[in-house]
Coordinates of C-alpha atoms and ligand atoms in Angstrom, one line a residue:
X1015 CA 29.0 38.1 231.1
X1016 CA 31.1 35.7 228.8
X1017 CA 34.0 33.9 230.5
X1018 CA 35.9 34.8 227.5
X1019 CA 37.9 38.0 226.7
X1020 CA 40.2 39.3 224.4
X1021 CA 43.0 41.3 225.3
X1022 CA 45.5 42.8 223.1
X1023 CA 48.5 44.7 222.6
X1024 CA 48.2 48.5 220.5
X1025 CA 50.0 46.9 217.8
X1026 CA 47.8 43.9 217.3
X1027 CA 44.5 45.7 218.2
X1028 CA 43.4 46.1 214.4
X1029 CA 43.3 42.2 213.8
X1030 CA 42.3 41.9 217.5
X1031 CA 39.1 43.8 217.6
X1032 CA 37.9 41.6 214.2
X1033 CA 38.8 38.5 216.1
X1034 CA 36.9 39.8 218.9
X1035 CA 33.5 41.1 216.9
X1036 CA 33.3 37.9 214.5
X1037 CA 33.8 35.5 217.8
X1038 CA 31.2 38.0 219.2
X1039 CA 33.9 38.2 222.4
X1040 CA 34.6 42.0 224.2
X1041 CA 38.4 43.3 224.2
X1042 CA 40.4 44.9 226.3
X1043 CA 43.4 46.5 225.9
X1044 CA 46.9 45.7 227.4
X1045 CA 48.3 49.2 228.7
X1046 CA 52.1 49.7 228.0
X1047 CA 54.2 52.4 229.4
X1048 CA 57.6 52.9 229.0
X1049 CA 59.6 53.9 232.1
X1050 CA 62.4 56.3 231.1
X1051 CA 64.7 54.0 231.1
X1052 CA 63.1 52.1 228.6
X1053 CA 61.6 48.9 230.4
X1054 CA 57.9 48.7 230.4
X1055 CA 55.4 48.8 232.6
X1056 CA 52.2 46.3 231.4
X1057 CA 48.8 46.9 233.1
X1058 CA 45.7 44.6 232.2
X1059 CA 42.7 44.7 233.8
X1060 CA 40.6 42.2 235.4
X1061 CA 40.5 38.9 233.3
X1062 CA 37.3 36.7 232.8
X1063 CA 38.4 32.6 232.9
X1064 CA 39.6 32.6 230.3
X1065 CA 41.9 35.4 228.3
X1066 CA 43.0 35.4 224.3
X1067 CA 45.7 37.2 224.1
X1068 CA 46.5 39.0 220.9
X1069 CA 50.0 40.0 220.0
X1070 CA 51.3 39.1 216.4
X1071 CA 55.2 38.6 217.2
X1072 CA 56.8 40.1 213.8
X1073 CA 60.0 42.3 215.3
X1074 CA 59.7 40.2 218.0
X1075 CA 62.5 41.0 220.0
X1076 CA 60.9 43.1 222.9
X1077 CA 57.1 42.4 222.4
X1078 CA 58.2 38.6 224.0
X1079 CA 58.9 40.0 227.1
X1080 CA 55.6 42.2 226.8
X1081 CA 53.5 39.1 226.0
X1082 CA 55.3 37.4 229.5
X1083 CA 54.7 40.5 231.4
X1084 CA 51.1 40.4 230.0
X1085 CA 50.3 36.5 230.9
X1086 CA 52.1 37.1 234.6
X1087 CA 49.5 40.2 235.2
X1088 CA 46.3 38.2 233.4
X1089 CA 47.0 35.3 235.5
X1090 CA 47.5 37.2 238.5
X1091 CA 44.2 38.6 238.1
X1092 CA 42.2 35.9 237.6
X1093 CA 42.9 34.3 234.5
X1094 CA 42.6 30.2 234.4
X1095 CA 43.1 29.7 230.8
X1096 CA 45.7 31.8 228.7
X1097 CA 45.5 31.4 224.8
X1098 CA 48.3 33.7 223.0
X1099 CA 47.5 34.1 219.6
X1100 CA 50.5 35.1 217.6
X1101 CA 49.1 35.9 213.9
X1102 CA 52.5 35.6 213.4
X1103 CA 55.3 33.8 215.4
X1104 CA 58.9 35.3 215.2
X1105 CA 61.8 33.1 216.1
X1106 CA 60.7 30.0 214.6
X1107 CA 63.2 29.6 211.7
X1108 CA 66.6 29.0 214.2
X1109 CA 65.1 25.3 215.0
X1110 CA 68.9 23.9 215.1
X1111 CA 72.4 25.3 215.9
X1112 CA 73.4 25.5 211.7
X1113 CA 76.7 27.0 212.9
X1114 CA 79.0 26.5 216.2
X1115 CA 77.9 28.3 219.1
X1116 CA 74.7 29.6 217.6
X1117 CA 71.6 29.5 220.4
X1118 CA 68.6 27.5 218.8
X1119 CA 65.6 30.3 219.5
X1120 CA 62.8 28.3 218.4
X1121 CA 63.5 25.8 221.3
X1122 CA 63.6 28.7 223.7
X1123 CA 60.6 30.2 222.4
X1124 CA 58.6 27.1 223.2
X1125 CA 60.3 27.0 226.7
X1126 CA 59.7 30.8 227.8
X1127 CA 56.2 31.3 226.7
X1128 CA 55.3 27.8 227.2
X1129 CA 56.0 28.6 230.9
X1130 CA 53.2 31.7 231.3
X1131 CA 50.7 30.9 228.9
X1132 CA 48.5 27.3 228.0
X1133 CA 47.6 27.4 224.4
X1134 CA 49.7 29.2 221.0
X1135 CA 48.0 30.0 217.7
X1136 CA 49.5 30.8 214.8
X1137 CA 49.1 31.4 211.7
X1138 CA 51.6 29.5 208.8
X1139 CA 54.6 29.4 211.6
X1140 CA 57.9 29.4 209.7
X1141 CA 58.6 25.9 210.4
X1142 CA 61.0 23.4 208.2
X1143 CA 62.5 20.6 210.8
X1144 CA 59.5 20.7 213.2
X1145 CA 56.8 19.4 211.5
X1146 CA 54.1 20.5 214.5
X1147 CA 53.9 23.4 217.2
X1148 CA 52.8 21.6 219.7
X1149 CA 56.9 20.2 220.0
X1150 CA 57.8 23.3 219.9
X1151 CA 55.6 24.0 223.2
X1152 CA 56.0 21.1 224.6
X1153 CA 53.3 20.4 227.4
X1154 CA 51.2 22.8 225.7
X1155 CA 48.6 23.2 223.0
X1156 CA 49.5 25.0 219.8
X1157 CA 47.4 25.3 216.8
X1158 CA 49.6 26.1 213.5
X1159 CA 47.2 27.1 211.0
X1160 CA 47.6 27.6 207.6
X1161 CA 47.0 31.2 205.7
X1162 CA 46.5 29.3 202.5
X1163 CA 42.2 30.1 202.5
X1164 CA 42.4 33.5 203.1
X1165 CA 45.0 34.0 200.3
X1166 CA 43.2 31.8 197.9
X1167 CA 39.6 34.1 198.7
X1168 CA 41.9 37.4 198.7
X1169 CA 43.3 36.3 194.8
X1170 CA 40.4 34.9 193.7
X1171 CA 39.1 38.0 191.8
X1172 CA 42.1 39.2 190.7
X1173 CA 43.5 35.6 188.8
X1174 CA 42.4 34.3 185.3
X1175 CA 42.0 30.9 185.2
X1176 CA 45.2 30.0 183.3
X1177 CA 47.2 31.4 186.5
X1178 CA 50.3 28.8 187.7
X1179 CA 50.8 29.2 191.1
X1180 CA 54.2 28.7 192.5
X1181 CA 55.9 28.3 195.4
X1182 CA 59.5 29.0 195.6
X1183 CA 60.6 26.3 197.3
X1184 CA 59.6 22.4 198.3
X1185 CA 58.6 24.2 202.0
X1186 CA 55.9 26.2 200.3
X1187 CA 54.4 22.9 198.7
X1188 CA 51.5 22.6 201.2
X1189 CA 51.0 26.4 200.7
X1190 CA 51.1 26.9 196.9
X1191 CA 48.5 23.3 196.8
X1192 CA 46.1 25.0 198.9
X1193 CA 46.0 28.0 197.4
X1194 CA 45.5 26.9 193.8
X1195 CA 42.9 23.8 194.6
X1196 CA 39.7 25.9 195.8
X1197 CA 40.9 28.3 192.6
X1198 CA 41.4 25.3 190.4
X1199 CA 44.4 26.5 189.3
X1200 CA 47.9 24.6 188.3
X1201 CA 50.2 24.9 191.0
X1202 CA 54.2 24.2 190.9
X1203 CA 57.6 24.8 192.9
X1204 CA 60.7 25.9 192.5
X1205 CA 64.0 24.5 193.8
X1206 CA 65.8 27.6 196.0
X1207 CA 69.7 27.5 197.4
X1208 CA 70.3 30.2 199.9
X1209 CA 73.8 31.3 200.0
X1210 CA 72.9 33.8 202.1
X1211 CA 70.8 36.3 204.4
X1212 CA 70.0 38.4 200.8
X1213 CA 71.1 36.1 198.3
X1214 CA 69.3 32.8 196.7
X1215 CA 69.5 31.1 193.5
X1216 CA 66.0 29.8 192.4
X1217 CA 65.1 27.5 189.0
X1218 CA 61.6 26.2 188.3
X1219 CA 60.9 22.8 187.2
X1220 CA 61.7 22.2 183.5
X1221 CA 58.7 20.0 182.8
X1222 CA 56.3 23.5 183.8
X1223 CA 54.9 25.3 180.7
X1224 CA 54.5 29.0 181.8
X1225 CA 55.0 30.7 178.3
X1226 CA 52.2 33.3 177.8
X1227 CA 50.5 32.1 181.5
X1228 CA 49.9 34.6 184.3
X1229 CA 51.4 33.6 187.6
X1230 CA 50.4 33.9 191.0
X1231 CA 54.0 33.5 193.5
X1232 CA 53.2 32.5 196.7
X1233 CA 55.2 32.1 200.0
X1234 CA 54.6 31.7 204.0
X1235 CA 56.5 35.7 204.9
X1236 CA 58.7 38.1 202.5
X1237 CA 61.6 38.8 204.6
X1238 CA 64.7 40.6 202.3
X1239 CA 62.4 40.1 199.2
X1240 CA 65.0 37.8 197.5
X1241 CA 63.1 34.6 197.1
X1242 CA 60.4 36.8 195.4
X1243 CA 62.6 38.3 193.7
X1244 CA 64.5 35.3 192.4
X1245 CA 61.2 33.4 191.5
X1246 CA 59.6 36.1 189.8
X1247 CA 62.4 36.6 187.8
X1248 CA 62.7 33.1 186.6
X1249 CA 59.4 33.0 185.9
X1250 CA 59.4 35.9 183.5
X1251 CA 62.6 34.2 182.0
X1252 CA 60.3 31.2 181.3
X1253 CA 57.7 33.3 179.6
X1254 CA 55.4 33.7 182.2
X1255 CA 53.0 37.1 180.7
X1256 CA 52.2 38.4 184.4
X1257 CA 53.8 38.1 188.0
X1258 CA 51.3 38.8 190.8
X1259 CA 52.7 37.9 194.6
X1260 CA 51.0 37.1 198.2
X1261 CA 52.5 35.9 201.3
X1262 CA 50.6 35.5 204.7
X1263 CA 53.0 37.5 206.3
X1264 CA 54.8 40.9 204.7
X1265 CA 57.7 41.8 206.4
X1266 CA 60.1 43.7 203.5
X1267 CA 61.5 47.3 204.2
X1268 CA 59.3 49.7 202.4
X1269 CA 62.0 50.0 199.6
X1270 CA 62.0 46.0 198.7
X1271 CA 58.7 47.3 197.0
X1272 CA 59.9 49.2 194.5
X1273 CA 62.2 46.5 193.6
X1274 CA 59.7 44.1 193.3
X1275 CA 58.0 46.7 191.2
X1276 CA 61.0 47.5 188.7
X1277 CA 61.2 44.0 187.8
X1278 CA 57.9 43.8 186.9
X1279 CA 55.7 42.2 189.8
X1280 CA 52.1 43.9 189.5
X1281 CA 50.9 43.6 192.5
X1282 CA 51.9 42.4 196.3
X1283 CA 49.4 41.4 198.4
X1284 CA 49.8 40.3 202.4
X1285 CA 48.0 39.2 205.3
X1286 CA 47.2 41.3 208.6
X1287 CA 49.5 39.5 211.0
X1288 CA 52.3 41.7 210.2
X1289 CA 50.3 44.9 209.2
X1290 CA 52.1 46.5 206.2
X1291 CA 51.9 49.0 203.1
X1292 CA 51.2 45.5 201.1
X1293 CA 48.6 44.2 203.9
X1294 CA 45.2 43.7 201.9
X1295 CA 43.0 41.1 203.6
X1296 CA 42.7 39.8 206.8
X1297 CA 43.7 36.6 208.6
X1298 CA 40.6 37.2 211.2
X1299 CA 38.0 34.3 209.6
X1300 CA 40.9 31.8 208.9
X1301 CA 41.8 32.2 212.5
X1302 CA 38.3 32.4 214.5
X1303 CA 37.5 29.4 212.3
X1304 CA 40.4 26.7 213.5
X1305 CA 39.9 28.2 217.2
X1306 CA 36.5 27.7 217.1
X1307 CA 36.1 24.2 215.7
X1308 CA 38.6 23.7 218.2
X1309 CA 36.3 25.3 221.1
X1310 CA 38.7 27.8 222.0
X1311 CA 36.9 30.8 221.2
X1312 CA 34.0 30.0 223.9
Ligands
R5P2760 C1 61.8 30.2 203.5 O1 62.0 29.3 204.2 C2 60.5 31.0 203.6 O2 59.4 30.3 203.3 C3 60.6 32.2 202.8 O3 60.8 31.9 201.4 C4 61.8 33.1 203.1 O4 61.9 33.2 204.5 C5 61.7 34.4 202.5 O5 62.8 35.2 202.9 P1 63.4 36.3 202.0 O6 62.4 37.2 201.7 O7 64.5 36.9 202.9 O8 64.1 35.6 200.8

């Protein structure tokens, strides 16, 4: 019997069970009922050694204390090693108080599930201040791994080979380089001010020639759709013939699509970590890939 299981939430069991079959791992699933008072009741059964666990944390509010529930049963029943891996990793963005009084979730993220489980994945964590997961779990390993190969072999078909690829902002650098090297495509950013929740102001560099190119806009999540919105937008007002966008993560309201589709975006494509109407390829090789060089897939 392999020391190794997989055990997932419903939500996360798509990705789960092709993490599971390309790491040639079983699954299990992690029961959840809801009480009628709304707390849940989490039920796993009896863990190997060593337990993935397999929740992607988008809405993240009550699946934390799901994920906590779930490590406290595993571990109870046998579990030495817990590896959450959290396609993707809500909570990460508030890494500093930016207002009075304002409570700084990422640090209590990486003391709360630091405390019940040994290792974090992720995949392309929305971090700007930190630099590396493993401060956020202090104590712990984390493994932050970039979504930029499976976007690049997602687009690959679909982009000419005069396609810019842009990142909206000098964040999505590392993300918008990785894409366009194994395409061998140009690759820029764009320099974004948020003023607020929904509202940015976004210009692209003035050295970039994009009249008559196709471009490929690329970011880490969508949240309200602005940045996209903004960046497509001054593409087109640079000349650009044909906006296509991915993310690694989709997590837009169902109606930011047909904005991005009045103003002229073709198409939206999306990674599995936050399953979604735009979700088109899946994070499962990028992510059984940097475990397992790592040796955390054995
Ligand atoms: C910024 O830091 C991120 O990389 C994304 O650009 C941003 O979170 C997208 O948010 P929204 O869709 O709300 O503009």
């Amino acid at each position: 019997m392999a020391d190794t299981t997989v055990f997932t939430f419903a939500d996360s069991q798509g990705l789960a069970e092709r993490l599971a079959r390309g790491a040639g791992l079983p699954w299990r699933p992690v029961d959840v009922r809801q009480f009628p008072d709304g707390e849940s009741l989490v039920r796993v059964s009896a863990a190997t050694d060593h337990v993935v666990l397999v929740r992607s944390l988008y809405h993240p509010t009550a699946k934390i204390f799901e994920v906590l529930l779930a490590a406290s049963a595993l571990r109870d029943n046998g579990a030495k090693t817990i590896t959450l891996v959290a396609p993707y990793l809500g909570y990460m963005r508030q890494d500093k108080a930016f207002h009075d009084g304002e409570a700084v979730s990422q640090r209590v993220m990486g003391d709360v599930i630091g405390r019940y489980v040994d290792r974090v994945v992720a995949v392309e964590p929305h971090l700007h201040r930190t630099h590396d997961l493993t401060a956020v779990f202090k104590g712990r390993e984390a493994l932050a791994i970039s979504g930029a190969p499976a976007v690049a072999a997602a687009m690959a078909a679909k982009l000419s080979h005069d396609t810019v690829v842009i990142g909206p902002d000098e964040e999505s650098a590392p993300l918008a380089k990785t894409v366009a090297a194994p395409l061998n495509l140009s690759w820029t950013v764009g320099t974004k001010v948020r003023h607020g929740d929904r509202k940015v102001s976004l210009t692209l560099p003035d050295n970039v020639t994009l009249l008559g190119k196709p471009v490929l806009i690329v970011d880490d999540i969508i949240s309200s759709g602005v940045t996209i919105l903004a960046a497509a937008q001054a593409a087109q007002a640079r000349g650009a013939s044909q906006v296509r966008v991915a993310c690694v993560h989709a997590l837009f309201d169902n109606g930011v699509m047909a904005d991005f589709h009045q103003t002229g975006i073709v198409s939206v494509d999306a990674g599995d970590g936050a399953p979604h109407a735009a979700t088109s390829f899946s994070l499962d090789q990028t992510i059984i890939a940097a475990m397992t060089a790592k040796g955390w897939l054995t």
